[in-house]
């Protein structure tokens, strides 16, 4: 894909009752996974812990962070840009609730893919293909 730039991001795969946690930021029309871009010099794990705390108020256990899949997909709303999303599971403390720039959160299954950014659609497909709806 010549001419496209790539953004690196991290995402938390939080499954409960066969549903995946997704969030929508203020002013956006699609849902994303909790997470975001690492800051310069920040490890993916540290970025995940920071972003999840900022966005949904959950404190992840750093020693429990487990990589699941890295997804490359078109970045929603950014023509000519790809996102390379490193997806992790991790146990956390607290109940997810909208915080910072998050307008709402929802729990999605594959039938909700039409409401999600392309990378989240691929995450839903990954979970479905592995029959992992009961968790990782």
JSON list of C-alpha atoms in Angstrom, two decimals:
[
{"chain": "A", "resi": 1, "resn": "UNK", "atom": "CA", "xyz": [0.00, 0.00, 0.00]},
{"chain": "A", "resi": 2, "resn": "UNK", "atom": "CA", "xyz": [2.29, 2.69, -1.28]},
{"chain": "A", "resi": 3, "resn": "UNK", "atom": "CA", "xyz": [1.97, 6.18, 0.13]},
{"chain": "A", "resi": 4, "resn": "UNK", "atom": "CA", "xyz": [0.11, 5.17, 3.27]},
{"chain": "A", "resi": 5, "resn": "UNK", "atom": "CA", "xyz": [1.37, 6.02, 6.73]},
{"chain": "A", "resi": 6, "resn": "UNK", "atom": "CA", "xyz": [1.00, 3.66, 9.68]},
{"chain": "A", "resi": 7, "resn": "UNK", "atom": "CA", "xyz": [-0.01, 4.50, 13.24]},
{"chain": "A", "resi": 8, "resn": "UNK", "atom": "CA", "xyz": [0.97, 2.16, 16.05]},
{"chain": "A", "resi": 9, "resn": "UNK", "atom": "CA", "xyz": [-1.61, 1.61, 18.76]},
{"chain": "A", "resi": 10, "resn": "UNK", "atom": "CA", "xyz": [-2.42, -0.70, 21.66]},
{"chain": "A", "resi": 11, "resn": "UNK", "atom": "CA", "xyz": [-5.82, -2.10, 22.55]},
{"chain": "A", "resi": 12, "resn": "UNK", "atom": "CA", "xyz": [-7.35, -4.00, 25.45]},
{"chain": "A", "resi": 13, "resn": "UNK", "atom": "CA", "xyz": [-9.50, -7.01, 24.56]},
{"chain": "A", "resi": 14, "resn": "UNK", "atom": "CA", "xyz": [-11.95, -7.19, 27.43]},
{"chain": "A", "resi": 15, "resn": "UNK", "atom": "CA", "xyz": [-14.50, -9.98, 27.05]},
{"chain": "A", "resi": 16, "resn": "UNK", "atom": "CA", "xyz": [-17.47, -10.43, 29.35]},
{"chain": "A", "resi": 17, "resn": "UNK", "atom": "CA", "xyz": [-20.49, -12.64, 28.78]},
{"chain": "A", "resi": 18, "resn": "UNK", "atom": "CA", "xyz": [-19.48, -13.27, 25.14]},
{"chain": "A", "resi": 19, "resn": "UNK", "atom": "CA", "xyz": [-19.23, -9.53, 24.39]},
{"chain": "A", "resi": 20, "resn": "UNK", "atom": "CA", "xyz": [-16.22, -7.31, 23.63]},
{"chain": "A", "resi": 21, "resn": "UNK", "atom": "CA", "xyz": [-15.84, -3.93, 25.31]},
{"chain": "A", "resi": 22, "resn": "UNK", "atom": "CA", "xyz": [-15.76, -1.04, 22.83]},
{"chain": "A", "resi": 23, "resn": "UNK", "atom": "CA", "xyz": [-15.70, 2.72, 23.29]},
{"chain": "A", "resi": 24, "resn": "UNK", "atom": "CA", "xyz": [-16.68, 5.75, 21.24]},
{"chain": "A", "resi": 25, "resn": "UNK", "atom": "CA", "xyz": [-14.82, 9.02, 21.63]},
{"chain": "A", "resi": 26, "resn": "UNK", "atom": "CA", "xyz": [-16.46, 12.44, 21.55]},
{"chain": "A", "resi": 27, "resn": "UNK", "atom": "CA", "xyz": [-17.26, 13.50, 17.99]},
{"chain": "A", "resi": 28, "resn": "UNK", "atom": "CA", "xyz": [-16.63, 10.08, 16.40]},
{"chain": "A", "resi": 29, "resn": "UNK", "atom": "CA", "xyz": [-19.22, 7.86, 14.74]},
{"chain": "A", "resi": 30, "resn": "UNK", "atom": "CA", "xyz": [-17.53, 4.47, 15.21]},
{"chain": "A", "resi": 31, "resn": "UNK", "atom": "CA", "xyz": [-16.54, 2.40, 18.20]},
{"chain": "A", "resi": 32, "resn": "UNK", "atom": "CA", "xyz": [-12.93, 1.51, 19.01]},
{"chain": "A", "resi": 33, "resn": "UNK", "atom": "CA", "xyz": [-11.20, -0.72, 21.53]},
{"chain": "A", "resi": 34, "resn": "UNK", "atom": "CA", "xyz": [-9.96, 0.90, 24.74]},
{"chain": "A", "resi": 35, "resn": "UNK", "atom": "CA", "xyz": [-6.36, 1.88, 24.16]},
{"chain": "A", "resi": 36, "resn": "UNK", "atom": "CA", "xyz": [-4.40, 4.34, 22.06]},
{"chain": "A", "resi": 37, "resn": "UNK", "atom": "CA", "xyz": [-1.00, 5.42, 20.81]},
{"chain": "A", "resi": 38, "resn": "UNK", "atom": "CA", "xyz": [2.19, 4.91, 22.82]},
{"chain": "A", "resi": 39, "resn": "UNK", "atom": "CA", "xyz": [4.04, 8.06, 23.76]},
{"chain": "A", "resi": 40, "resn": "UNK", "atom": "CA", "xyz": [7.68, 8.39, 22.58]},
{"chain": "A", "resi": 41, "resn": "UNK", "atom": "CA", "xyz": [9.86, 5.94, 24.53]},
{"chain": "A", "resi": 42, "resn": "UNK", "atom": "CA", "xyz": [6.86, 4.21, 26.13]},
{"chain": "A", "resi": 43, "resn": "UNK", "atom": "CA", "xyz": [6.56, 0.42, 25.90]},
{"chain": "A", "resi": 44, "resn": "UNK", "atom": "CA", "xyz": [3.40, -1.10, 24.48]},
{"chain": "A", "resi": 45, "resn": "UNK", "atom": "CA", "xyz": [2.53, -2.54, 27.91]},
{"chain": "A", "resi": 46, "resn": "UNK", "atom": "CA", "xyz": [2.93, 0.81, 29.68]},
{"chain": "A", "resi": 47, "resn": "UNK", "atom": "CA", "xyz": [0.88, 2.53, 26.99]},
{"chain": "A", "resi": 48, "resn": "UNK", "atom": "CA", "xyz": [-1.88, -0.05, 27.42]},
{"chain": "A", "resi": 49, "resn": "UNK", "atom": "CA", "xyz": [-2.02, 0.43, 31.20]},
{"chain": "A", "resi": 50, "resn": "UNK", "atom": "CA", "xyz": [-2.04, 4.24, 30.85]},
{"chain": "A", "resi": 51, "resn": "UNK", "atom": "CA", "xyz": [-4.61, 4.40, 28.06]},
{"chain": "A", "resi": 52, "resn": "UNK", "atom": "CA", "xyz": [-7.05, 1.94, 29.66]},
{"chain": "A", "resi": 53, "resn": "UNK", "atom": "CA", "xyz": [-6.87, 3.82, 32.97]},
{"chain": "A", "resi": 54, "resn": "UNK", "atom": "CA", "xyz": [-7.44, 7.15, 31.19]},
{"chain": "A", "resi": 55, "resn": "UNK", "atom": "CA", "xyz": [-10.28, 5.95, 28.95]},
{"chain": "A", "resi": 56, "resn": "UNK", "atom": "CA", "xyz": [-12.32, 3.56, 31.10]},
{"chain": "A", "resi": 57, "resn": "UNK", "atom": "CA", "xyz": [-10.90, 3.89, 34.61]},
{"chain": "A", "resi": 58, "resn": "UNK", "atom": "CA", "xyz": [-9.68, 0.30, 34.92]},
{"chain": "A", "resi": 59, "resn": "UNK", "atom": "CA", "xyz": [-6.26, -0.42, 36.45]},
{"chain": "A", "resi": 60, "resn": "UNK", "atom": "CA", "xyz": [-4.69, -3.28, 34.50]},
{"chain": "A", "resi": 61, "resn": "UNK", "atom": "CA", "xyz": [-2.28, -5.66, 36.19]},
{"chain": "A", "resi": 62, "resn": "UNK", "atom": "CA", "xyz": [0.99, -5.14, 34.26]},
{"chain": "A", "resi": 63, "resn": "UNK", "atom": "CA", "xyz": [2.30, -8.65, 35.03]},
{"chain": "A", "resi": 64, "resn": "UNK", "atom": "CA", "xyz": [-0.88, -10.14, 33.52]},
{"chain": "A", "resi": 65, "resn": "UNK", "atom": "CA", "xyz": [-0.67, -8.42, 30.11]},
{"chain": "A", "resi": 66, "resn": "UNK", "atom": "CA", "xyz": [-0.78, -11.06, 27.38]},
{"chain": "A", "resi": 67, "resn": "UNK", "atom": "CA", "xyz": [-0.40, -10.35, 23.64]},
{"chain": "A", "resi": 68, "resn": "UNK", "atom": "CA", "xyz": [-3.21, -11.82, 21.54]},
{"chain": "A", "resi": 69, "resn": "UNK", "atom": "CA", "xyz": [-2.96, -10.49, 17.99]},
{"chain": "A", "resi": 70, "resn": "UNK", "atom": "CA", "xyz": [-1.62, -7.57, 15.97]},
{"chain": "A", "resi": 71, "resn": "UNK", "atom": "CA", "xyz": [-4.13, -6.21, 13.48]},
{"chain": "A", "resi": 72, "resn": "UNK", "atom": "CA", "xyz": [-3.42, -3.96, 10.52]},
{"chain": "A", "resi": 73, "resn": "UNK", "atom": "CA", "xyz": [-6.43, -2.14, 9.08]},
{"chain": "A", "resi": 74, "resn": "UNK", "atom": "CA", "xyz": [-7.40, 1.21, 7.56]},
{"chain": "A", "resi": 75, "resn": "UNK", "atom": "CA", "xyz": [-7.51, 3.91, 10.25]},
{"chain": "A", "resi": 76, "resn": "UNK", "atom": "CA", "xyz": [-11.12, 5.04, 10.59]},
{"chain": "A", "resi": 77, "resn": "UNK", "atom": "CA", "xyz": [-11.55, 8.65, 9.46]},
{"chain": "A", "resi": 78, "resn": "UNK", "atom": "CA", "xyz": [-7.91, 9.01, 8.33]},
{"chain": "A", "resi": 79, "resn": "UNK", "atom": "CA", "xyz": [-7.68, 8.36, 4.57]},
{"chain": "A", "resi": 80, "resn": "UNK", "atom": "CA", "xyz": [-4.32, 7.00, 3.47]},
{"chain": "A", "resi": 81, "resn": "UNK", "atom": "CA", "xyz": [-3.46, 5.83, 6.99]},
{"chain": "A", "resi": 82, "resn": "UNK", "atom": "CA", "xyz": [-3.23, 2.33, 8.42]},
{"chain": "A", "resi": 83, "resn": "UNK", "atom": "CA", "xyz": [-3.36, 1.40, 12.08]},
{"chain": "A", "resi": 84, "resn": "UNK", "atom": "CA", "xyz": [-1.19, -1.38, 13.45]},
{"chain": "A", "resi": 85, "resn": "UNK", "atom": "CA", "xyz": [-3.11, -2.32, 16.58]},
{"chain": "A", "resi": 86, "resn": "UNK", "atom": "CA", "xyz": [-1.37, -4.53, 19.14]},
{"chain": "A", "resi": 87, "resn": "UNK", "atom": "CA", "xyz": [-4.17, -6.27, 21.05]},
{"chain": "A", "resi": 88, "resn": "UNK", "atom": "CA", "xyz": [-3.71, -7.61, 24.58]},
{"chain": "A", "resi": 89, "resn": "UNK", "atom": "CA", "xyz": [-5.70, -9.16, 27.36]},
{"chain": "A", "resi": 90, "resn": "UNK", "atom": "CA", "xyz": [-5.01, -8.32, 30.99]},
{"chain": "A", "resi": 91, "resn": "UNK", "atom": "CA", "xyz": [-6.84, -8.66, 34.28]},
{"chain": "A", "resi": 92, "resn": "UNK", "atom": "CA", "xyz": [-7.94, -5.35, 35.71]},
{"chain": "A", "resi": 93, "resn": "UNK", "atom": "CA", "xyz": [-9.42, -3.73, 38.78]},
{"chain": "A", "resi": 94, "resn": "UNK", "atom": "CA", "xyz": [-12.48, -1.53, 38.51]},
{"chain": "A", "resi": 95, "resn": "UNK", "atom": "CA", "xyz": [-15.65, -1.36, 36.46]},
{"chain": "A", "resi": 96, "resn": "UNK", "atom": "CA", "xyz": [-15.26, 0.09, 32.95]},
{"chain": "A", "resi": 97, "resn": "UNK", "atom": "CA", "xyz": [-16.92, 3.49, 32.67]},
{"chain": "A", "resi": 98, "resn": "UNK", "atom": "CA", "xyz": [-16.48, 6.35, 30.19]},
{"chain": "A", "resi": 99, "resn": "UNK", "atom": "CA", "xyz": [-13.68, 8.74, 31.20]},
{"chain": "A", "resi": 100, "resn": "UNK", "atom": "CA", "xyz": [-11.47, 11.38, 29.50]},
{"chain": "A", "resi": 101, "resn": "UNK", "atom": "CA", "xyz": [-12.58, 11.77, 25.87]},
{"chain": "A", "resi": 102, "resn": "UNK", "atom": "CA", "xyz": [-14.86, 8.70, 25.91]},
{"chain": "A", "resi": 103, "resn": "UNK", "atom": "CA", "xyz": [-18.51, 9.54, 25.19]},
{"chain": "A", "resi": 104, "resn": "UNK", "atom": "CA", "xyz": [-19.88, 6.02, 25.68]},
{"chain": "A", "resi": 105, "resn": "UNK", "atom": "CA", "xyz": [-18.95, 2.39, 26.02]},
{"chain": "A", "resi": 106, "resn": "UNK", "atom": "CA", "xyz": [-20.77, -0.70, 24.83]},
{"chain": "A", "resi": 107, "resn": "UNK", "atom": "CA", "xyz": [-20.37, -4.47, 24.77]},
{"chain": "A", "resi": 108, "resn": "UNK", "atom": "CA", "xyz": [-20.37, -5.87, 21.22]},
{"chain": "A", "resi": 109, "resn": "UNK", "atom": "CA", "xyz": [-20.65, -9.20, 19.47]},
{"chain": "A", "resi": 110, "resn": "UNK", "atom": "CA", "xyz": [-20.02, -9.94, 15.78]},
{"chain": "A", "resi": 111, "resn": "UNK", "atom": "CA", "xyz": [-23.50, -8.67, 14.88]},
{"chain": "A", "resi": 112, "resn": "UNK", "atom": "CA", "xyz": [-22.42, -5.16, 15.93]},
{"chain": "A", "resi": 113, "resn": "UNK", "atom": "CA", "xyz": [-19.44, -4.94, 13.55]},
{"chain": "A", "resi": 114, "resn": "UNK", "atom": "CA", "xyz": [-21.20, -2.33, 11.39]},
{"chain": "A", "resi": 115, "resn": "UNK", "atom": "CA", "xyz": [-20.87, 0.15, 14.30]},
{"chain": "A", "resi": 116, "resn": "UNK", "atom": "CA", "xyz": [-17.11, -0.33, 14.65]},
{"chain": "A", "resi": 117, "resn": "UNK", "atom": "CA", "xyz": [-13.88, 0.97, 13.15]},
{"chain": "A", "resi": 118, "resn": "UNK", "atom": "CA", "xyz": [-12.20, -1.44, 10.69]},
{"chain": "A", "resi": 119, "resn": "UNK", "atom": "CA", "xyz": [-9.59, -2.64, 13.21]},
{"chain": "A", "resi": 120, "resn": "UNK", "atom": "CA", "xyz": [-12.33, -3.55, 15.70]},
{"chain": "A", "resi": 121, "resn": "UNK", "atom": "CA", "xyz": [-14.15, -5.48, 12.97]},
{"chain": "A", "resi": 122, "resn": "UNK", "atom": "CA", "xyz": [-10.95, -7.50, 12.47]},
{"chain": "A", "resi": 123, "resn": "UNK", "atom": "CA", "xyz": [-10.67, -8.05, 16.24]},
{"chain": "A", "resi": 124, "resn": "UNK", "atom": "CA", "xyz": [-14.24, -9.35, 16.34]},
{"chain": "A", "resi": 125, "resn": "UNK", "atom": "CA", "xyz": [-13.42, -11.66, 13.40]},
{"chain": "A", "resi": 126, "resn": "UNK", "atom": "CA", "xyz": [-10.28, -12.90, 15.17]},
{"chain": "A", "resi": 127, "resn": "UNK", "atom": "CA", "xyz": [-12.21, -13.72, 18.34]},
{"chain": "A", "resi": 128, "resn": "UNK", "atom": "CA", "xyz": [-14.99, -15.46, 16.36]},
{"chain": "A", "resi": 129, "resn": "UNK", "atom": "CA", "xyz": [-12.57, -17.49, 14.21]},
{"chain": "A", "resi": 130, "resn": "UNK", "atom": "CA", "xyz": [-10.92, -18.87, 17.33]},
{"chain": "A", "resi": 131, "resn": "UNK", "atom": "CA", "xyz": [-14.15, -19.48, 19.19]},
{"chain": "A", "resi": 132, "resn": "UNK", "atom": "CA", "xyz": [-12.72, -17.36, 21.99]},
{"chain": "A", "resi": 133, "resn": "UNK", "atom": "CA", "xyz": [-15.90, -15.64, 23.13]},
{"chain": "A", "resi": 134, "resn": "UNK", "atom": "CA", "xyz": [-15.59, -17.23, 26.56]},
{"chain": "A", "resi": 135, "resn": "UNK", "atom": "CA", "xyz": [-12.19, -15.52, 26.98]},
{"chain": "A", "resi": 136, "resn": "UNK", "atom": "CA", "xyz": [-8.56, -16.03, 26.11]}
]
